[in-house]
Amino acid sequence: MADLGKSAGDREPILEVRNLVKHFPLTQGILFKKQIGAVKAVDDISFSLYRGETLGIVGESGCGKSTVAKLLMNLETPTSGEIFYKGEDISKLSGRALKAVRRNIQMVFQDPYTSLNPRMTVGDIIGEPFEIHPDVAPKGDRRRKVQELLEVVGLNPEYINRYAHQFSGGQRQRIGIARGLALNPEIIVCDEPVSALDVSVQAQVINLMDKLQKEFELSYLFIAHDLSIVRHISDRVGVMYLGKMAEIGSDTEIYDHPTHPYTQALLSAVPQADPEGRESRERIILTGDVPSPANPPSGCRFRTRCWKAQDRCAEEVPLLAVPERFRDSGGGAAHDSACHFAEEKDVVGAS
Amino acid sequence: MLLEVQDLHVEFTSRDGLVNAVNGVSYAVDAGQTLAVLGESGSGKSVTAQAIMGILDSPPGRISKGKILFRGEDLLTMGREARRRIRGEKMAMIFQDALSSLNPVLPVGYQLGEMFRVHRGASRKESKAAAIELMERVRIPAARERVGDYPHQFSGGMRQRIMIAMALALEPDLIIADEPTTALDVTVQAQVMDLLSELQQEYRMGLILITHDLGVVADAADVIAVMYAGKIVEHAPVDALYKRPAHPYTKGLLESIPRLDRKGQDLYAIKGLPPNLARIPPGCSFHPRCPIARDRCAVDVPPLYEVAPDRSSACHYWKETIGD
């Protein structure tokens, strides 16, 4: 069981993912398609999300973090594994039952330029969810509801008849967030919600998301590659590498007491806005590139780039669990980490 | 001084009227020095670089005023042929998106070798050997086997190394890198920045690093020029600027980024949006967003005040900003 984190207490998780697997088949031939392999985008991942908390998922391109988002949104069908929403496996649902669940899980996309229809007014974009779920807002009430939503995300309610191109990137992302909020969901999956925005606008959107979370007790699954932003917004953080979860724990555990070598390398590679520390900080520069997910290394997937790798790493897949040596320590290092040779290392200079 | 930009103005004609993308920018880079030009989208940082390289789209762009001195010679009054010889040979540029900057239908080795064939009149055999050597220098594994590969066969990090190799091919004196690592993952970004600064030291090149990433700047730069709405608002050595910013915009930017080494409370957010360059606010262009703006700021254009011998700030109230 993963660490529960500070906001979770001992409540039931609102969303629980168990042994989730998504393989995209690689085929050969035209008439008689023969499967010659599979891209193992997500390979046996488990985590829980609690009410009102933010779980950050970090990882580099190709690690499978966006596929996880699509699986949670039921935009992709998992190859195997379960996704429990309040105790019910949503990956097997269809029809009316699926529609009811989807209402409660919404998504905010990365690119505010392509995720809003250029031919629809802002009012139509934000009000569209009501067409699908008419019980949330009766027809005569929709306009008022949309204006309320615009106000909630800090936009002028009078802009309801404007088109997306009349807004800046940050404002567009607010429209995307308003659309996500329309059906009063409990969970919002955010896939890189601020990475397309300028620095000064990024902070505005992050603060808005913080505020909305408190106001509506939302749970966020926050997928991003910017480690500083993820630390700022998350209660717990999971680090993914090549379709697997490498390490997961509270934000302090992951950032101040990372035990997985990949997390350590990732953190040490982040350029920090502190020129004084640049000489003293230890840099772990990884060699080579991420291997192909169609043909991942045996054993530990990180071993081909790991400076600690030994024979055992090629033979045995490390399990995601609290490493034995830290189990009774009670310190920050006692959290789930999938490494045979887990060692604590402070790479961001927190202490 | 290797390169000196003096009071550069660039304007574009557009449907909205005249857009003043660059409004009097001056900066200088010496050999072996790294100047970071920091700014958000639309601040004019890339347009300035394009003007230096002579690759500005014109029309609609036009350099309306200013000088660009390369080793004391003004590039803007120079003949076409002389300018062409400097570009590539003496100064080179690295772009953000390597995939769209490389020709997809030619092998990378051919594109690298082109530098030697065009500028040095090398034979095909010689240029191929030089391409392999360059690829090895930017640490592309199995360079000899991969010299015939096409851009799409390389990973993002390797493509960016090939771009670096191409820029370095003729050992230029000045490199302009426009967001060289923005499209890359952090671990790859670290590799590429490492390589770039190592090669810069080796050849004692001047480097203009254009970026919006305050972290990358802190790691790599000696001097920073912060741009806002086509102007330099603060110019300072890197340590001084991060420790005590002298312009409210710089200060706001530094406070608005989350920290990796501790969890903060609410982020400071600069209110409002960057201005439309066709309608830049009068007075100080930052005043509508500035937390300390007064009546004077809406009228008087602030000059670059000298804050210390090697740093300046375009804020009437820089003393107040730097003080607390």
XYZ file of C-alpha atoms in Angstrom:
675
model
C 0.000 0.000 0.000
C 1.312 3.371 -0.912
C 1.933 6.056 1.608
C -1.294 7.841 2.369
C -0.029 11.373 2.364
C -1.091 14.201 4.599
C -4.460 15.091 3.153
C -5.573 11.529 2.681
C -5.922 10.399 6.274
C -7.308 6.891 6.423
C -10.227 7.451 4.069
C -11.126 5.274 1.145
C -9.506 6.317 -2.117
C -11.845 7.964 -4.614
C -9.928 6.415 -7.487
C -7.824 3.303 -7.330
C -5.760 1.931 -10.156
C -4.634 -1.671 -9.909
C -2.106 -3.405 -12.175
C -3.064 -1.251 -15.122
C -1.549 -2.383 -18.433
C -1.851 -0.857 -21.890
C -0.032 -2.442 -24.805
C -0.470 -1.050 -28.294
C -0.048 -3.903 -30.786
C 2.513 -3.646 -33.574
C 1.308 -5.459 -36.658
C 2.765 -6.629 -39.927
C 1.028 -7.423 -43.195
C -2.077 -5.923 -44.750
C -4.707 -8.626 -45.270
C -3.624 -11.006 -42.570
C -2.389 -8.742 -39.847
C 0.049 -10.559 -37.680
C 1.005 -9.122 -34.341
C 4.772 -8.905 -34.184
C 5.061 -7.149 -30.852
C 3.608 -4.430 -28.683
C 4.485 -0.970 -27.471
C 4.289 -1.398 -23.725
C 3.097 2.128 -22.975
C 1.806 1.368 -19.486
C 2.995 -1.810 -17.855
C 1.511 -2.784 -14.506
C 0.872 0.435 -12.680
C -1.012 0.824 -9.407
C -1.841 3.952 -7.422
C -4.657 5.579 -5.482
C -6.113 9.060 -5.508
C -7.905 10.452 -2.451
C -10.577 13.096 -2.165
C -9.259 16.648 -2.232
C -5.655 15.708 -2.912
C -3.379 16.219 -5.877
C -1.354 13.330 -7.170
C 1.407 14.503 -9.472
C 2.750 12.170 -12.154
C 6.125 13.098 -13.592
C 8.258 11.481 -16.227
C 9.899 12.174 -19.554
C 8.256 11.906 -22.944
C 7.324 8.335 -23.743
C 7.076 7.192 -20.114
C 3.351 6.551 -20.450
C 1.972 9.342 -18.311
C -0.444 10.623 -20.948
C -1.605 7.073 -21.685
C -2.480 6.765 -17.992
C -4.612 9.902 -18.347
C -6.393 8.487 -21.391
C -7.061 5.211 -19.616
C -8.568 7.014 -16.628
C -10.793 9.038 -18.940
C -11.864 5.818 -20.668
C -10.543 7.156 -23.962
C -8.454 3.992 -24.256
C -9.364 0.498 -23.103
C -6.810 -1.089 -20.823
C -5.175 -4.345 -21.942
C -5.607 -5.571 -18.398
C -5.990 -4.227 -14.897
C -8.684 -2.342 -13.062
C -9.646 1.267 -12.405
C -11.923 1.584 -9.384
C -13.971 4.712 -8.945
C -15.591 4.574 -5.513
C -15.186 0.816 -5.466
C -16.585 0.197 -8.971
C -14.385 -0.954 -11.866
C -14.994 1.667 -14.567
C -12.810 0.052 -17.204
C -15.521 -2.568 -17.819
C -18.462 -0.170 -17.888
C -20.379 0.908 -20.963
C -23.518 2.771 -21.943
C -25.444 4.633 -19.292
C -23.303 3.491 -16.365
C -20.161 4.769 -18.075
C -21.803 8.103 -18.871
C -22.708 8.567 -15.223
C -19.139 7.915 -14.113
C -17.627 10.117 -16.790
C -19.536 13.066 -15.411
C -17.414 12.859 -12.324
C -14.051 12.546 -14.047
C -13.151 15.454 -16.300
C -10.035 16.504 -18.129
C -8.051 19.667 -18.826
C -5.786 19.409 -21.845
C -2.307 20.725 -22.528
C -2.824 22.869 -25.554
C -5.433 25.602 -25.121
C -5.084 26.420 -28.817
C -6.255 23.096 -30.220
C -8.530 21.827 -27.458
C -11.169 24.532 -27.967
C -13.336 24.479 -31.093
C -12.601 27.681 -33.071
C -16.121 27.789 -34.504
C -17.915 27.725 -31.173
C -18.475 30.622 -28.805
C -17.128 30.381 -25.299
C -20.671 29.943 -24.052
C -21.210 26.952 -26.333
C -17.873 25.402 -25.413
C -18.446 25.607 -21.675
C -22.147 24.737 -22.017
C -21.631 21.716 -24.268
C -21.290 19.253 -21.359
C -24.845 20.222 -20.352
C -26.125 18.928 -23.708
C -24.810 15.515 -22.840
C -25.837 15.643 -19.188
C -29.034 17.739 -19.250
C -29.880 16.837 -15.659
C -27.038 19.041 -14.339
C -28.525 22.268 -15.669
C -32.029 22.627 -17.145
C -32.147 24.335 -20.517
C -33.322 27.762 -19.391
C -30.693 27.893 -16.697
C -27.635 27.144 -18.836
C -26.623 30.622 -19.831
C -26.575 31.767 -16.231
C -24.642 28.646 -15.237
C -22.012 29.299 -17.922
C -21.632 32.904 -16.769
C -21.161 31.685 -13.225
C -18.428 29.347 -14.414
C -16.697 32.164 -16.291
C -16.696 34.178 -13.115
C -15.324 31.261 -11.080
C -12.303 30.973 -13.376
C -11.723 34.720 -13.346
C -13.077 35.710 -16.763
C -15.577 38.448 -17.480
C -19.077 36.834 -17.764
C -19.830 39.252 -20.591
C -17.340 37.391 -22.796
C -19.842 34.566 -23.248
C -20.406 35.266 -26.933
C -16.751 35.593 -27.909
C -14.718 33.027 -29.784
C -11.619 31.243 -28.530
C -9.226 33.117 -30.813
C -10.156 36.389 -29.106
C -8.455 35.204 -25.924
C -4.828 34.850 -24.893
C -3.287 31.478 -24.042
C -3.825 31.871 -20.300
C -7.424 32.941 -20.771
C -8.023 29.998 -23.081
C -6.706 27.631 -20.465
C -9.201 29.178 -18.029
C -11.967 28.391 -20.530
C -10.728 24.789 -20.664
C -10.828 24.653 -16.875
C -14.347 26.134 -16.792
C -15.498 23.443 -19.212
C -13.895 20.818 -16.978
C -15.784 22.195 -13.976
C -19.176 22.446 -15.696
C -20.519 19.116 -14.490
C -19.300 19.505 -10.889
C -16.836 16.629 -11.216
C -14.942 15.126 -8.318
C -11.789 14.301 -10.217
C -9.977 16.383 -12.805
C -7.219 14.823 -14.860
C -4.847 17.574 -15.981
C -2.394 16.640 -18.718
C 0.348 19.295 -18.820
C -2.144 22.112 -18.148
C 0.364 24.956 -17.955
C 3.305 23.885 -20.096
C 2.135 25.906 -23.108
C 1.878 29.125 -21.087
C 4.329 31.934 -20.376
C 5.961 32.009 -16.954
C 4.021 35.015 -15.670
C 0.719 33.492 -16.794
C 1.599 30.009 -15.510
C 1.498 31.254 -11.925
C -1.971 32.752 -12.441
C -3.377 29.448 -13.708
C -1.672 27.380 -10.990
C -3.093 29.669 -8.303
C -6.538 29.383 -9.868
C -6.325 25.588 -9.835
C -5.256 25.696 -6.183
C -8.201 27.908 -5.306
C -10.724 25.755 -7.181
C -9.460 22.623 -5.508
C -10.139 24.065 -2.053
C -13.473 25.516 -3.079
C -14.903 22.375 -4.678
C -12.864 19.685 -2.862
C -11.533 18.446 -6.193
C -9.040 15.653 -6.628
C -6.422 16.349 -9.275
C -4.304 13.915 -11.181
C -1.671 16.375 -12.339
C 0.517 15.136 -15.163
C 3.500 17.315 -16.036
C 7.140 17.231 -16.905
C 8.038 20.368 -14.926
C 9.187 19.047 -11.578
C 9.045 22.389 -9.750
C 5.414 22.973 -10.663
C 4.486 19.420 -9.717
C 6.082 19.869 -6.311
C 4.221 23.111 -5.796
C 0.775 21.695 -6.496
C 1.015 18.051 -5.419
C 0.461 16.294 -2.111
C 1.906 13.076 -3.465
C 4.090 12.447 -6.499
C 4.652 9.392 -8.668
C 7.684 9.127 -10.942
C 7.235 7.085 -14.107
C 9.866 5.584 -16.357
C 9.159 3.583 -19.507
C 5.658 2.495 -18.529
C 6.437 1.661 -14.918
C 6.159 3.549 -11.670
C 9.692 4.009 -10.370
C 8.906 5.721 -7.099
C 5.877 7.167 -5.353
C 5.442 9.082 -2.110
C 4.600 12.413 -0.541
C 6.176 15.485 -2.091
C 8.783 15.739 0.687
C 9.639 12.046 0.385
C 10.189 12.229 -3.357
C 11.942 15.594 -3.565
C 13.959 15.650 -0.349
C 14.509 11.915 0.159
C 14.484 10.263 -3.278
C 15.750 6.675 -3.182
C 15.388 5.631 -6.821
C 18.386 6.512 -9.021
C 16.130 7.709 -11.839
C 14.319 10.164 -9.566
C 17.694 11.396 -8.332
C 18.973 11.909 -11.867
C 15.758 13.621 -12.910
C 15.819 16.011 -9.968
C 19.483 16.806 -10.329
C 18.991 17.650 -13.998
C 16.422 20.364 -13.339
C 18.056 23.740 -13.804
C 17.336 25.791 -10.701
C 16.871 29.541 -10.611
C 19.712 29.970 -8.172
C 23.048 30.875 -9.736
C 24.893 30.723 -6.423
C 24.261 27.037 -6.020
C 25.432 26.113 -9.490
C 28.937 25.171 -8.467
C 27.956 23.212 -5.382
C 25.043 21.254 -6.787
C 25.753 17.724 -7.810
C 24.700 16.918 -11.334
C 23.910 13.390 -12.358
C 24.153 13.396 -16.133
C 22.577 10.275 -17.568
C 24.088 8.769 -20.652
C 22.122 7.620 -23.656
C 18.449 7.862 -24.457
C 15.305 6.238 -23.144
C 15.017 2.742 -24.702
C 12.079 1.937 -26.968
C 8.931 0.883 -25.079
C 8.413 -1.750 -27.778
C 11.503 -3.530 -26.603
C 12.182 -2.537 -22.997
C 15.242 -3.902 -21.181
C 14.796 -7.038 -19.086
C 14.600 -6.739 -15.336
C 14.738 -3.144 -14.217
C 13.870 -0.859 -17.125
C 16.219 1.854 -16.003
C 19.286 -0.387 -15.803
C 20.654 0.554 -19.227
C 21.195 4.131 -18.053
C 21.777 3.465 -14.354
C 25.203 3.916 -12.824
C 24.409 1.391 -10.068
C 23.212 -1.440 -12.298
C 24.484 -4.939 -11.543
C 23.689 -8.415 -12.857
C 20.697 -8.708 -10.580
C 19.025 -5.706 -12.239
C 18.943 -7.493 -15.602
C 17.393 -10.631 -14.141
C 14.919 -9.496 -11.515
C 12.196 -6.902 -11.977
C 12.336 -4.675 -8.901
C 8.989 -4.417 -7.103
C 7.457 -1.112 -6.118
C 7.598 -1.344 -2.329
C 9.244 0.312 0.642
C 12.884 -0.852 0.452
C 13.674 -3.241 3.299
C 16.513 -1.213 4.733
C 14.272 1.845 5.199
C 11.199 -0.041 6.386
C 11.721 0.644 10.083
C 13.606 3.897 9.774
C 10.453 6.008 9.888
C 12.277 8.732 7.964
C 11.525 10.303 4.621
C 13.183 7.435 2.766
C 10.508 4.966 3.889
C 8.320 5.133 0.787
C 7.694 2.955 -2.270
C 10.632 2.710 -4.617
C 11.257 0.130 -7.340
C 15.007 -0.318 -7.019
C 17.118 -3.228 -5.800
C 19.764 -0.860 -4.532
C 17.673 2.011 -3.210
C 19.720 4.616 -1.389
C 18.735 7.971 -0.029
C 20.308 10.989 -1.661
C 19.537 14.665 -1.284
C 19.996 16.103 -4.761
C 18.027 19.341 -4.618
C 19.835 20.732 -1.582
C 16.770 20.771 0.641
C 18.581 20.299 3.944
C 33.991 43.483 -28.116
C 32.857 40.572 -30.281
C 29.308 41.731 -30.930
C 27.602 44.969 -30.067
C 23.963 45.740 -30.720
C 23.260 49.475 -30.506
C 19.789 50.958 -30.185
C 18.183 48.410 -32.488
C 14.619 49.022 -33.674
C 12.645 46.450 -35.647
C 9.106 46.949 -36.867
C 6.625 44.754 -38.690
C 3.715 45.821 -40.826
C 0.611 43.810 -40.018
C -3.145 44.009 -40.266
C -3.206 45.689 -36.848
C -0.904 48.407 -38.133
C 2.749 48.893 -37.323
C 4.021 46.425 -34.724
C 7.103 47.570 -32.848
C 8.752 44.274 -32.016
C 12.105 45.698 -30.922
C 12.313 49.221 -29.511
C 15.884 50.280 -28.896
C 17.761 47.225 -27.713
C 21.463 47.451 -26.902
C 23.627 44.647 -25.662
C 27.105 43.271 -26.123
C 28.839 39.898 -25.969
C 32.532 39.198 -25.652
C 34.464 36.085 -26.682
C 33.991 33.279 -24.176
C 31.063 35.046 -22.566
C 27.466 33.866 -22.277
C 24.731 36.456 -22.503
C 21.256 35.210 -21.686
C 18.357 37.083 -23.235
C 15.354 36.319 -21.078
C 11.794 37.129 -22.009
C 8.316 35.788 -22.606
C 6.667 35.254 -25.970
C 6.425 38.517 -27.862
C 9.180 40.244 -25.922
C 11.299 40.614 -29.045
C 14.108 38.321 -27.964
C 14.019 36.131 -31.061
C 13.477 39.016 -33.465
C 16.645 40.671 -32.147
C 18.533 37.449 -32.808
C 17.122 37.180 -36.310
C 18.232 40.737 -37.008
C 21.764 39.887 -35.871
C 21.890 36.803 -38.064
C 20.339 38.665 -40.976
C 17.493 36.191 -41.334
C 14.676 38.554 -40.469
C 11.581 38.070 -42.622
C 11.493 41.288 -44.570
C 8.996 42.344 -45.590
C 7.018 42.473 -43.280
C 9.963 43.058 -40.938
C 12.247 46.056 -41.209
C 15.194 47.309 -39.194
C 14.279 50.954 -38.825
C 17.179 52.131 -36.701
C 20.308 50.958 -34.957
C 23.662 49.293 -35.495
C 24.912 45.748 -35.150
C 28.674 45.782 -34.816
C 30.582 42.543 -35.282
C 34.226 43.105 -34.319
C 33.549 46.793 -34.855
C 32.091 46.419 -38.331
C 28.434 47.318 -38.889
C 26.618 44.313 -40.325
C 23.675 46.424 -41.450
C 25.666 48.567 -43.887
C 27.732 45.677 -45.193
C 27.292 44.204 -48.669
C 25.262 41.060 -49.203
C 28.218 38.850 -50.055
C 30.315 40.002 -47.108
C 27.392 39.434 -44.787
C 26.829 35.951 -46.169
C 30.434 35.049 -45.540
C 30.183 36.104 -41.912
C 27.019 34.127 -41.399
C 27.884 30.486 -40.927
C 31.608 31.167 -40.918
C 31.825 33.643 -38.042
C 28.412 33.379 -36.443
C 25.916 30.543 -36.356
C 22.525 29.877 -34.922
C 20.940 26.928 -33.125
C 17.150 26.749 -33.368
C 14.617 25.374 -30.956
C 13.047 22.772 -33.142
C 15.696 20.564 -34.680
C 13.213 18.413 -36.550
C 11.871 21.275 -38.611
C 15.272 22.950 -38.997
C 16.883 19.903 -40.579
C 15.990 18.811 -44.091
C 13.975 15.589 -43.743
C 14.919 14.176 -47.156
C 18.695 14.484 -46.866
C 20.980 12.375 -44.657
C 22.362 14.304 -41.689
C 25.913 13.619 -42.815
C 25.196 15.307 -46.136
C 23.703 18.343 -44.386
C 26.674 18.613 -42.041
C 29.093 18.198 -44.920
C 27.359 20.946 -46.871
C 28.960 23.491 -44.543
C 32.406 22.416 -45.725
C 31.448 22.065 -49.368
C 29.840 25.500 -49.588
C 32.162 27.534 -47.387
C 35.451 25.653 -47.755
C 35.090 24.038 -51.158
C 35.727 20.576 -49.758
C 35.199 17.460 -51.879
C 32.418 14.999 -51.078
C 34.853 12.580 -49.531
C 36.471 15.235 -47.368
C 33.143 16.642 -46.269
C 31.887 13.223 -45.258
C 34.960 12.648 -43.108
C 34.489 16.078 -41.539
C 30.823 15.288 -40.846
C 31.767 12.083 -39.046
C 34.320 13.946 -36.980
C 31.733 16.561 -36.022
C 29.199 13.928 -35.050
C 31.793 12.296 -32.858
C 32.608 15.617 -31.256
C 28.979 16.080 -30.196
C 29.056 12.481 -28.916
C 26.726 10.733 -31.281
C 27.389 7.036 -30.788
C 28.470 5.023 -33.849
C 28.884 8.187 -35.923
C 30.533 6.324 -38.811
C 27.507 4.050 -39.233
C 24.923 6.765 -38.685
C 26.319 9.454 -40.981
C 23.947 8.270 -43.742
C 20.842 8.266 -41.500
C 17.995 10.734 -41.921
C 16.873 13.223 -39.230
C 13.769 11.206 -38.258
C 15.959 8.248 -37.354
C 17.512 10.165 -34.471
C 16.016 10.959 -31.073
C 15.180 14.558 -30.105
C 18.342 14.979 -28.048
C 20.549 13.616 -30.819
C 18.931 15.858 -33.420
C 19.668 18.854 -31.232
C 23.304 17.691 -31.011
C 23.417 17.539 -34.790
C 22.153 21.129 -34.853
C 24.940 22.066 -32.463
C 27.431 20.215 -34.646
C 26.211 22.119 -37.684
C 26.558 25.443 -35.912
C 30.062 24.538 -34.750
C 31.213 23.139 -38.064
C 33.236 26.158 -39.161
C 34.271 27.069 -35.607
C 32.432 30.383 -35.465
C 33.212 33.148 -32.991
C 29.599 33.675 -32.003
C 26.732 31.255 -31.459
C 23.140 32.331 -31.042
C 21.027 29.622 -29.438
C 17.300 30.322 -29.582
C 15.568 28.164 -26.933
C 17.960 25.294 -27.705
C 16.584 22.907 -25.085
C 12.936 23.926 -24.728
C 11.657 20.945 -26.693
C 13.786 18.450 -24.765
C 13.253 16.401 -21.619
C 15.140 17.520 -18.524
C 17.728 14.764 -18.469
C 18.456 15.335 -22.163
C 18.415 19.103 -21.631
C 21.159 18.663 -19.052
C 23.244 16.640 -21.521
C 22.824 19.188 -24.303
C 23.530 22.245 -22.125
C 26.582 20.502 -20.737
C 27.896 19.812 -24.210
C 27.182 23.349 -25.365
C 29.019 25.035 -22.509
C 31.948 22.624 -22.800
C 32.375 23.364 -26.498
C 31.969 27.069 -25.832
C 34.851 26.968 -23.361
C 36.965 24.936 -25.749
C 36.588 27.354 -28.643
C 36.171 30.514 -26.551
C 33.035 31.441 -28.408
C 30.591 34.145 -27.498
C 27.157 32.694 -26.795
C 23.801 34.433 -26.867
C 21.344 32.159 -25.125
C 17.731 33.099 -25.774
C 15.332 31.495 -23.343
C 12.316 31.940 -21.097
C 13.608 29.453 -18.531
C 14.999 31.139 -15.422
C 16.613 27.876 -14.376
C 18.600 27.414 -17.578
C 19.775 31.035 -17.351
C 20.960 30.635 -13.763
C 22.968 27.579 -14.754
C 24.609 28.798 -17.899
C 24.796 32.580 -18.167
C 27.343 35.202 -17.141
C 25.208 38.219 -17.939
C 21.450 38.565 -18.397
C 19.346 40.966 -20.407
C 15.668 40.800 -19.469
C 13.347 41.888 -22.273
C 9.768 43.116 -22.056
C 7.674 44.503 -24.919
C 10.673 44.953 -27.199
C 12.939 46.645 -24.677
C 15.623 45.631 -22.258
C 14.224 46.338 -18.801
C 17.128 45.011 -16.793
C 20.706 44.145 -17.617
C 22.932 42.597 -14.959
C 25.474 39.915 -14.038
C 23.650 36.689 -13.236
C 24.359 36.481 -9.486
C 23.348 40.063 -8.790
C 20.119 39.806 -10.738
C 18.886 36.698 -8.965
C 19.887 37.998 -5.566
C 18.521 41.515 -5.868
C 16.459 42.186 -8.981
C 16.240 45.901 -9.815
C 13.128 45.840 -11.995
C 9.620 44.890 -10.815
C 9.134 42.651 -13.861
C 12.275 40.621 -13.135
C 11.331 40.484 -9.501
C 7.830 39.273 -10.362
C 9.182 36.579 -12.679
C 11.560 35.276 -10.037
C 8.789 35.139 -7.457
C 6.326 33.461 -9.785
C 8.312 30.284 -10.383
C 7.842 27.413 -7.922
C 10.921 26.070 -6.161
C 12.247 22.551 -6.446
C 13.887 22.483 -3.035
C 10.966 23.599 -0.918
C 7.219 23.797 -1.040
C 5.953 27.343 -1.068
C 2.582 28.866 -0.374
C 0.639 30.720 -3.081
C 2.745 31.708 -6.045
C 3.150 35.373 -6.754
C 1.401 36.048 -10.056
C 2.113 39.118 -12.178
C -1.352 40.447 -12.905
C -2.628 40.987 -16.424
C -1.112 39.995 -19.729
C 1.889 41.013 -21.843
C 0.906 43.966 -24.072
C -0.106 43.871 -27.699
C 2.961 45.166 -29.547
C 0.813 47.259 -31.879
C -0.478 49.149 -28.837
C 2.335 49.342 -26.320
C 1.230 51.305 -23.228
C 2.671 54.830 -22.985
C 5.345 55.623 -20.420
C 6.813 52.469 -18.939
C 5.330 49.577 -20.945
C 5.128 47.453 -17.798
C 3.160 49.978 -15.737
C -0.337 48.442 -16.163
C 0.962 45.224 -14.566
C 3.373 46.748 -12.084
C 2.653 46.528 -8.338
C 4.527 49.772 -7.547
C 3.470 51.884 -10.541
C 2.693 55.560 -9.910
C 1.251 58.348 -12.066
C 4.646 59.215 -13.453
C 5.100 55.699 -14.883
C 2.182 56.141 -17.286
C 3.787 59.251 -18.788
C 7.575 59.165 -18.534
C 9.435 56.499 -20.476
C 12.094 55.252 -18.062
C 15.650 55.279 -19.446
C 18.094 52.537 -18.488
C 19.297 53.853 -15.123
C 22.729 52.787 -13.997
C 22.253 50.727 -10.850
C 25.874 49.675 -10.458
C 28.853 49.966 -12.834
C 27.871 46.786 -14.689
C 24.125 46.744 -14.313
C 21.132 48.823 -15.280
C 17.365 48.894 -14.836
C 14.616 50.659 -16.755
C 12.508 51.517 -13.727
C 12.039 54.974 -12.201
C 11.813 53.324 -8.801
C 14.646 50.810 -9.075
C 16.005 51.882 -5.703
C 12.773 50.877 -4.059
C 12.674 47.589 -5.975
C 16.210 46.592 -5.158
C 15.985 47.755 -1.556
C 13.533 45.373 0.041
